[in-house]
PDB file of C-alpha atoms in Angstrom:
ATOM      1  CA  ALA V 212     127.040-129.205  46.644  1.00  0.00           C
ATOM      2  CA  GLN V 213     125.228-132.485  46.190  1.00  0.00           C
ATOM      3  CA  SER V 214     121.500-133.154  46.449  1.00  0.00           C
ATOM      4  CA  VAL V 215     119.216-136.154  46.297  1.00  0.00           C
ATOM      5  CA  THR V 216     115.634-136.496  45.095  1.00  0.00           C
ATOM      6  CA  GLN V 217     113.554-139.491  46.072  1.00  0.00           C
ATOM      7  CA  LEU V 218     110.654-139.405  43.693  1.00  0.00           C
ATOM      8  CA  ASP V 219     108.162-141.411  45.721  1.00  0.00           C
ATOM      9  CA  SER V 220     107.224-140.604  49.296  1.00  0.00           C
ATOM     10  CA  GLN V 221     105.342-143.867  49.715  1.00  0.00           C
ATOM     11  CA  VAL V 222     105.401-147.163  47.808  1.00  0.00           C
ATOM     12  CA  PRO V 223     102.769-149.782  48.663  1.00  0.00           C
ATOM     13  CA  VAL V 224     103.367-153.311  47.369  1.00  0.00           C
ATOM     14  CA  PHE V 225     102.108-156.819  48.021  1.00  0.00           C
ATOM     15  CA  GLU V 226     104.302-159.452  49.610  1.00  0.00           C
ATOM     16  CA  GLU V 227     106.469-161.425  47.121  1.00  0.00           C
ATOM     17  CA  ALA V 228     106.063-158.738  44.457  1.00  0.00           C
ATOM     18  CA  PRO V 229     109.081-156.889  43.032  1.00  0.00           C
ATOM     19  CA  VAL V 230     109.757-153.309  44.064  1.00  0.00           C
ATOM     20  CA  GLU V 231     111.816-150.375  42.826  1.00  0.00           C
ATOM     21  CA  LEU V 232     112.513-147.264  44.896  1.00  0.00           C
ATOM     22  CA  ARG V 233     113.717-144.382  42.808  1.00  0.00           C
ATOM     23  CA  CYS V 234     116.583-142.000  43.566  1.00  0.00           C
ATOM     24  CA  ASN V 235     118.104-139.248  41.463  1.00  0.00           C
ATOM     25  CA  TYR V 236     121.074-137.128  42.468  1.00  0.00           C
ATOM     26  CA  SER V 237     122.640-133.871  41.439  1.00  0.00           C
ATOM     27  CA  SER V 238     126.360-133.107  41.666  1.00  0.00           C
ATOM     28  CA  SER V 239     129.066-131.343  39.682  1.00  0.00           C
ATOM     29  CA  VAL V 240     131.730-133.744  40.975  1.00  0.00           C
ATOM     30  CA  SER V 241     132.141-137.477  41.302  1.00  0.00           C
ATOM     31  CA  VAL V 242     130.024-139.012  44.035  1.00  0.00           C
ATOM     32  CA  TYR V 243     129.534-141.959  46.287  1.00  0.00           C
ATOM     33  CA  LEU V 244     125.938-143.206  46.599  1.00  0.00           C
ATOM     34  CA  PHE V 245     124.187-145.066  49.385  1.00  0.00           C
ATOM     35  CA  TRP V 246     120.893-146.581  50.414  1.00  0.00           C
ATOM     36  CA  TYR V 247     119.979-146.780  54.093  1.00  0.00           C
ATOM     37  CA  VAL V 248     117.011-148.440  55.793  1.00  0.00           C
ATOM     38  CA  GLN V 249     115.333-147.189  58.957  1.00  0.00           C
ATOM     39  CA  TYR V 250     112.956-149.397  60.899  1.00  0.00           C
ATOM     40  CA  PRO V 251     110.526-147.749  63.348  1.00  0.00           C
ATOM     41  CA  ASN V 252     112.280-146.160  66.315  1.00  0.00           C
ATOM     42  CA  GLN V 253     115.649-147.324  65.063  1.00  0.00           C
ATOM     43  CA  GLY V 254     118.726-145.630  63.647  1.00  0.00           C
ATOM     44  CA  LEU V 255     119.835-145.887  60.051  1.00  0.00           C
ATOM     45  CA  GLN V 256     121.375-149.071  58.704  1.00  0.00           C
ATOM     46  CA  LEU V 257     123.452-149.198  55.532  1.00  0.00           C
ATOM     47  CA  LEU V 258     121.867-151.397  52.841  1.00  0.00           C
ATOM     48  CA  LEU V 259     124.419-150.913  50.088  1.00  0.00           C
ATOM     49  CA  LYS V 260     126.856-148.423  48.610  1.00  0.00           C
ATOM     50  CA  TYR V 261     128.434-147.479  45.318  1.00  0.00           C
ATOM     51  CA  LEU V 262     131.971-146.135  45.516  1.00  0.00           C
ATOM     52  CA  SER V 263     133.459-147.179  42.167  1.00  0.00           C
ATOM     53  CA  GLY V 264     133.702-150.126  39.801  1.00  0.00           C
ATOM     54  CA  SER V 265     130.705-152.244  38.838  1.00  0.00           C
ATOM     55  CA  THR V 266     127.565-150.157  38.491  1.00  0.00           C
ATOM     56  CA  LEU V 267     125.373-152.971  39.838  1.00  0.00           C
ATOM     57  CA  VAL V 268     125.708-153.106  43.587  1.00  0.00           C
ATOM     58  CA  LYS V 269     124.323-155.860  45.789  1.00  0.00           C
ATOM     59  CA  GLY V 270     123.519-155.263  49.430  1.00  0.00           C
ATOM     60  CA  ILE V 271     121.999-156.927  52.436  1.00  0.00           C
ATOM     61  CA  ASN V 272     118.533-158.481  52.628  1.00  0.00           C
ATOM     62  CA  GLY V 273     118.428-159.217  48.867  1.00  0.00           C
ATOM     63  CA  PHE V 274     118.464-155.577  47.749  1.00  0.00           C
ATOM     64  CA  GLU V 275     120.452-154.283  44.821  1.00  0.00           C
ATOM     65  CA  ALA V 276     120.912-150.931  43.107  1.00  0.00           C
ATOM     66  CA  GLU V 277     122.286-149.750  39.793  1.00  0.00           C
ATOM     67  CA  PHE V 278     124.346-146.603  39.342  1.00  0.00           C
ATOM     68  CA  ASN V 279     123.452-144.836  36.098  1.00  0.00           C
ATOM     69  CA  LYS V 280     125.740-141.867  35.566  1.00  0.00           C
ATOM     70  CA  SER V 281     124.046-140.615  32.382  1.00  0.00           C
ATOM     71  CA  GLN V 282     120.656-140.510  34.104  1.00  0.00           C
ATOM     72  CA  THR V 283     122.137-139.513  37.502  1.00  0.00           C
ATOM     73  CA  SER V 284     120.117-142.251  39.138  1.00  0.00           C
ATOM     74  CA  PHE V 285     120.661-144.916  41.759  1.00  0.00           C
ATOM     75  CA  HIS V 286     117.407-146.879  41.988  1.00  0.00           C
ATOM     76  CA  LEU V 287     116.970-149.591  44.617  1.00  0.00           C
ATOM     77  CA  ARG V 288     115.368-152.906  43.652  1.00  0.00           C
ATOM     78  CA  LYS V 289     114.293-156.169  45.219  1.00  0.00           C
ATOM     79  CA  PRO V 290     112.777-159.007  43.175  1.00  0.00           C
ATOM     80  CA  SER V 291     110.498-160.281  45.958  1.00  0.00           C
ATOM     81  CA  VAL V 292     109.657-158.320  49.101  1.00  0.00           C
ATOM     82  CA  HIS V 293     108.688-159.587  52.536  1.00  0.00           C
ATOM     83  CA  ILE V 294     106.498-158.073  55.219  1.00  0.00           C
ATOM     84  CA  SER V 295     109.669-157.429  57.211  1.00  0.00           C
ATOM     85  CA  ASP V 296     110.923-155.060  54.496  1.00  0.00           C
ATOM     86  CA  THR V 297     108.336-152.501  55.601  1.00  0.00           C
ATOM     87  CA  ALA V 298     110.460-149.509  56.605  1.00  0.00           C
ATOM     88  CA  GLU V 299     111.702-146.075  55.534  1.00  0.00           C
ATOM     89  CA  TYR V 300     114.419-146.081  52.880  1.00  0.00           C
ATOM     90  CA  PHE V 301     116.831-143.211  52.376  1.00  0.00           C
ATOM     91  CA  CYS V 302     119.090-142.521  49.433  1.00  0.00           C
ATOM     92  CA  ALA V 303     122.225-140.527  50.202  1.00  0.00           C
ATOM     93  CA  VAL V 304     125.087-138.952  48.256  1.00  0.00           C
ATOM     94  CA  SER V 305     128.572-137.857  49.257  1.00  0.00           C
ATOM     95  CA  LYS V 306     131.358-136.219  47.331  1.00  0.00           C
ATOM     96  CA  ALA V 307     133.870-138.862  46.269  1.00  0.00           C
ATOM     97  CA  GLY V 308     137.167-138.663  48.138  1.00  0.00           C
ATOM     98  CA  GLY V 309     137.819-136.427  51.112  1.00  0.00           C
ATOM     99  CA  SER V 310     135.600-136.511  54.161  1.00  0.00           C
ATOM    100  CA  TYR V 311     132.502-138.680  54.060  1.00  0.00           C
ATOM    101  CA  ILE V 312     129.580-136.308  54.630  1.00  0.00           C
ATOM    102  CA  PRO V 313     126.378-137.832  53.235  1.00  0.00           C
ATOM    103  CA  THR V 314     123.422-135.737  52.143  1.00  0.00           C
ATOM    104  CA  PHE V 315     120.148-137.617  52.498  1.00  0.00           C
ATOM    105  CA  GLY V 316     116.960-137.592  50.482  1.00  0.00           C
ATOM    106  CA  ARG V 317     113.604-137.178  52.196  1.00  0.00           C
ATOM    107  CA  GLY V 318     112.957-140.912  52.268  1.00  0.00           C
ATOM    108  CA  THR V 319     110.529-143.408  50.739  1.00  0.00           C
ATOM    109  CA  SER V 320     108.176-145.361  52.936  1.00  0.00           C
ATOM    110  CA  LEU V 321     107.917-148.950  51.673  1.00  0.00           C
ATOM    111  CA  ILE V 322     104.713-150.587  52.843  1.00  0.00           C
ATOM    112  CA  VAL V 323     104.431-154.315  52.186  1.00  0.00           C
ATOM    113  CA  HIS V 324     100.918-155.751  52.359  1.00  0.00           C
ATOM    114  CA  PRO V 325     100.181-159.445  52.959  1.00  0.00           C
TER     115      PRO V 325
ATOM    116  CA  GLU N 239     131.309-154.666  69.103  1.00  0.00           C
ATOM    117  CA  ALA N 240     129.089-152.211  70.948  1.00  0.00           C
ATOM    118  CA  GLY N 241     127.178-149.772  68.770  1.00  0.00           C
ATOM    119  CA  VAL N 242     126.699-146.034  69.017  1.00  0.00           C
ATOM    120  CA  ALA N 243     124.976-145.214  72.303  1.00  0.00           C
ATOM    121  CA  GLN N 244     122.648-142.249  72.711  1.00  0.00           C
ATOM    122  CA  SER N 245     120.680-140.947  75.651  1.00  0.00           C
ATOM    123  CA  PRO N 246     118.025-140.148  76.495  1.00  0.00           C
ATOM    124  CA  ARG N 247     115.814-142.013  73.999  1.00  0.00           C
ATOM    125  CA  TYR N 248     112.925-139.609  74.474  1.00  0.00           C
ATOM    126  CA  LYS N 249     112.624-136.082  75.837  1.00  0.00           C
ATOM    127  CA  ILE N 250     109.673-133.719  76.163  1.00  0.00           C
ATOM    128  CA  ILE N 251     110.328-130.097  77.081  1.00  0.00           C
ATOM    129  CA  GLU N 252     108.518-126.791  76.914  1.00  0.00           C
ATOM    130  CA  LYS N 253     109.603-124.131  74.448  1.00  0.00           C
ATOM    131  CA  ARG N 254     112.328-121.833  75.699  1.00  0.00           C
ATOM    132  CA  GLN N 255     113.732-124.569  77.960  1.00  0.00           C
ATOM    133  CA  SER N 256     117.150-126.059  77.381  1.00  0.00           C
ATOM    134  CA  VAL N 257     118.006-129.692  76.636  1.00  0.00           C
ATOM    135  CA  ALA N 258     121.142-131.766  76.136  1.00  0.00           C
ATOM    136  CA  PHE N 259     121.738-135.029  74.302  1.00  0.00           C
ATOM    137  CA  TRP N 260     124.643-137.394  74.812  1.00  0.00           C
ATOM    138  CA  CYS N 261     126.407-139.690  72.353  1.00  0.00           C
ATOM    139  CA  ASN N 262     129.080-142.325  72.893  1.00  0.00           C
ATOM    140  CA  PRO N 263     130.547-143.473  69.569  1.00  0.00           C
ATOM    141  CA  ILE N 264     131.965-146.867  68.690  1.00  0.00           C
ATOM    142  CA  SER N 265     135.361-147.335  70.298  1.00  0.00           C
ATOM    143  CA  GLY N 266     138.151-146.110  68.050  1.00  0.00           C
ATOM    144  CA  HIS N 267     135.926-144.083  65.748  1.00  0.00           C
ATOM    145  CA  ALA N 268     137.464-140.656  65.363  1.00  0.00           C
ATOM    146  CA  THR N 269     134.660-139.160  63.282  1.00  0.00           C
ATOM    147  CA  LEU N 270     131.354-138.266  64.924  1.00  0.00           C
ATOM    148  CA  TYR N 271     128.230-136.774  63.349  1.00  0.00           C
ATOM    149  CA  TRP N 272     125.057-135.224  64.715  1.00  0.00           C
ATOM    150  CA  TYR N 273     122.015-135.280  62.446  1.00  0.00           C
ATOM    151  CA  GLN N 274     118.557-133.746  62.872  1.00  0.00           C
ATOM    152  CA  GLN N 275     115.666-135.740  61.385  1.00  0.00           C
ATOM    153  CA  ILE N 276     112.357-133.882  61.280  1.00  0.00           C
ATOM    154  CA  LEU N 277     109.275-136.049  60.769  1.00  0.00           C
ATOM    155  CA  GLY N 278     108.795-136.815  57.084  1.00  0.00           C
ATOM    156  CA  GLN N 279     112.256-135.615  56.095  1.00  0.00           C
ATOM    157  CA  GLY N 280     115.660-137.154  55.648  1.00  0.00           C
ATOM    158  CA  PRO N 281     118.402-136.613  58.212  1.00  0.00           C
ATOM    159  CA  LYS N 282     120.183-133.268  57.978  1.00  0.00           C
ATOM    160  CA  LEU N 283     123.788-132.964  59.114  1.00  0.00           C
ATOM    161  CA  LEU N 284     124.200-130.497  61.986  1.00  0.00           C
ATOM    162  CA  ILE N 285     127.857-130.974  62.825  1.00  0.00           C
ATOM    163  CA  GLN N 286     130.764-133.310  62.096  1.00  0.00           C
ATOM    164  CA  PHE N 287     133.756-133.813  64.402  1.00  0.00           C
ATOM    165  CA  GLN N 288     137.127-135.337  63.627  1.00  0.00           C
ATOM    166  CA  ASN N 289     138.500-136.239  67.068  1.00  0.00           C
ATOM    167  CA  ASN N 290     137.696-133.084  69.060  1.00  0.00           C
ATOM    168  CA  GLY N 291     137.875-130.694  66.096  1.00  0.00           C
ATOM    169  CA  VAL N 292     134.924-129.481  64.018  1.00  0.00           C
ATOM    170  CA  VAL N 293     134.987-130.483  60.322  1.00  0.00           C
ATOM    171  CA  ASP N 294     131.633-129.033  59.274  1.00  0.00           C
ATOM    172  CA  ASP N 295     129.053-127.068  61.265  1.00  0.00           C
ATOM    173  CA  SER N 296     127.640-125.012  58.419  1.00  0.00           C
ATOM    174  CA  GLN N 297     124.057-126.154  59.084  1.00  0.00           C
ATOM    175  CA  LEU N 298     124.149-125.839  62.873  1.00  0.00           C
ATOM    176  CA  PRO N 299     121.888-122.982  64.107  1.00  0.00           C
ATOM    177  CA  LYS N 300     124.587-121.505  66.275  1.00  0.00           C
ATOM    178  CA  ASP N 301     122.326-118.991  67.984  1.00  0.00           C
ATOM    179  CA  ARG N 302     120.660-121.824  69.906  1.00  0.00           C
ATOM    180  CA  PHE N 303     122.541-125.068  69.186  1.00  0.00           C
ATOM    181  CA  SER N 304     125.965-126.012  70.479  1.00  0.00           C
ATOM    182  CA  ALA N 305     127.971-129.217  70.438  1.00  0.00           C
ATOM    183  CA  GLU N 306     131.213-130.329  71.947  1.00  0.00           C
ATOM    184  CA  ARG N 307     133.513-133.311  71.967  1.00  0.00           C
ATOM    185  CA  LEU N 308     136.113-132.257  74.464  1.00  0.00           C
ATOM    186  CA  LYS N 309     138.167-135.438  74.794  1.00  0.00           C
ATOM    187  CA  GLY N 310     137.583-136.703  71.267  1.00  0.00           C
ATOM    188  CA  VAL N 311     135.254-139.474  72.443  1.00  0.00           C
ATOM    189  CA  ASP N 312     131.797-138.664  73.873  1.00  0.00           C
ATOM    190  CA  SER N 313     129.836-135.748  72.528  1.00  0.00           C
ATOM    191  CA  THR N 314     126.962-133.601  73.752  1.00  0.00           C
ATOM    192  CA  LEU N 315     124.516-131.564  71.679  1.00  0.00           C
ATOM    193  CA  LYS N 316     122.669-128.762  73.449  1.00  0.00           C
ATOM    194  CA  ILE N 317     119.699-126.627  72.483  1.00  0.00           C
ATOM    195  CA  GLN N 318     119.067-123.415  74.398  1.00  0.00           C
ATOM    196  CA  PRO N 319     116.403-122.103  74.178  1.00  0.00           C
ATOM    197  CA  ALA N 320     114.319-124.698  72.369  1.00  0.00           C
ATOM    198  CA  LYS N 321     111.674-123.791  69.794  1.00  0.00           C
ATOM    199  CA  LEU N 322     108.677-125.782  68.624  1.00  0.00           C
ATOM    200  CA  GLU N 323     110.388-126.408  65.267  1.00  0.00           C
ATOM    201  CA  ASP N 324     113.239-128.205  67.045  1.00  0.00           C
ATOM    202  CA  SER N 325     110.955-131.203  67.566  1.00  0.00           C
ATOM    203  CA  ALA N 326     112.791-133.989  65.753  1.00  0.00           C
ATOM    204  CA  VAL N 327     114.891-137.095  66.179  1.00  0.00           C
ATOM    205  CA  TYR N 328     118.545-136.320  66.818  1.00  0.00           C
ATOM    206  CA  LEU N 329     120.819-139.006  65.442  1.00  0.00           C
ATOM    207  CA  CYS N 330     124.441-139.544  66.314  1.00  0.00           C
ATOM    208  CA  ALA N 331     126.755-141.533  64.052  1.00  0.00           C
ATOM    209  CA  SER N 332     130.420-142.438  64.064  1.00  0.00           C
ATOM    210  CA  SER N 333     132.979-143.761  61.616  1.00  0.00           C
ATOM    211  CA  SER N 334     136.667-144.449  61.269  1.00  0.00           C
ATOM    212  CA  PRO N 335     138.659-141.598  59.733  1.00  0.00           C
ATOM    213  CA  GLY N 336     140.078-141.439  56.203  1.00  0.00           C
ATOM    214  CA  GLY N 337     138.121-141.343  52.949  1.00  0.00           C
ATOM    215  CA  TYR N 338     134.934-143.387  52.919  1.00  0.00           C
ATOM    216  CA  THR N 339     134.282-145.651  55.836  1.00  0.00           C
ATOM    217  CA  GLU N 340     130.839-146.771  56.885  1.00  0.00           C
ATOM    218  CA  ALA N 341     129.046-144.564  59.391  1.00  0.00           C
ATOM    219  CA  PHE N 342     127.161-146.409  62.136  1.00  0.00           C
ATOM    220  CA  PHE N 343     124.082-144.734  63.594  1.00  0.00           C
ATOM    221  CA  GLY N 344     122.665-144.745  67.090  1.00  0.00           C
ATOM    222  CA  GLN N 345     118.940-145.191  67.745  1.00  0.00           C
ATOM    223  CA  GLY N 346     118.451-141.471  68.201  1.00  0.00           C
ATOM    224  CA  THR N 347     116.830-139.165  70.730  1.00  0.00           C
ATOM    225  CA  ARG N 348     113.257-138.128  69.972  1.00  0.00           C
ATOM    226  CA  LEU N 349     112.710-134.543  71.161  1.00  0.00           C
ATOM    227  CA  THR N 350     109.241-133.081  71.484  1.00  0.00           C
ATOM    228  CA  VAL N 351     108.970-129.366  72.231  1.00  0.00           C
ATOM    229  CA  VAL N 352     105.537-128.284  73.483  1.00  0.00           C
TER     230      VAL N 352
END
C-alpha cells in the first residue's frame, strides 16, 4: 500500500515570497505522484503530476514540483505567490500502472498575506 | 465540456436518519469514485466503479454505506443510519478508463449530522 505525509498543516507566507509545500511518500512499488488544489467550497483541481521521465514537473498557475526517489519526496514550489493562491493543497500517490486509485495526504493550508 | 455534477450541495440530518447523494460524471467517463473528506483530513476513497462494476470498496463501511451505479453512468451513495462521525464532504470524481487518466472532481456534498 502507498501512503503520503504532508509535513506542514499550515504554511503562512507573504505575497510575492517563494513557497515550498513538503510531501513525502511511502511505497514498495513504483508510483505516480500528484498535487491537487482545493479552493473553499470547491472540488479538487489537479495542479501537476509525475508519471515518468523528467523529475522536474511544471504545472498550472506557476507551480512546479520535483520528484526525488532517493528521498521519497515530491515537494511543491512556487517562486512568487499571490493572494489568490490561498487554498488547501493535497499531495497524492498512486501505484504506477493498473487502475488509478490515488491516496491523499491530509493537506497543507497555504495562507498568503498581503 | 460539462463537469462532474453532484447534488445536493449541502445536507443536514439527524443521527440515525438516512441520506442519499447523487453524482453525474463527465460524459464518456467509465470510472467513477466516491471520496469522503472529513474536516482537516485528505479525501479518503470509499468506492471506485468501472462502468457498473465495483473495482475497490475496501474502505466503504458496508454496515451503513451503500453505493450503486446501475446503468454505468449516474451513481448514488447512501448512508443508513447516519452517525455523527459521518459529517464530512462527499466528493465524486470521474475519469476515462485505462492506466492513468486525470480524475475530475465535483464540488462535493457537505453533510452535517446533528
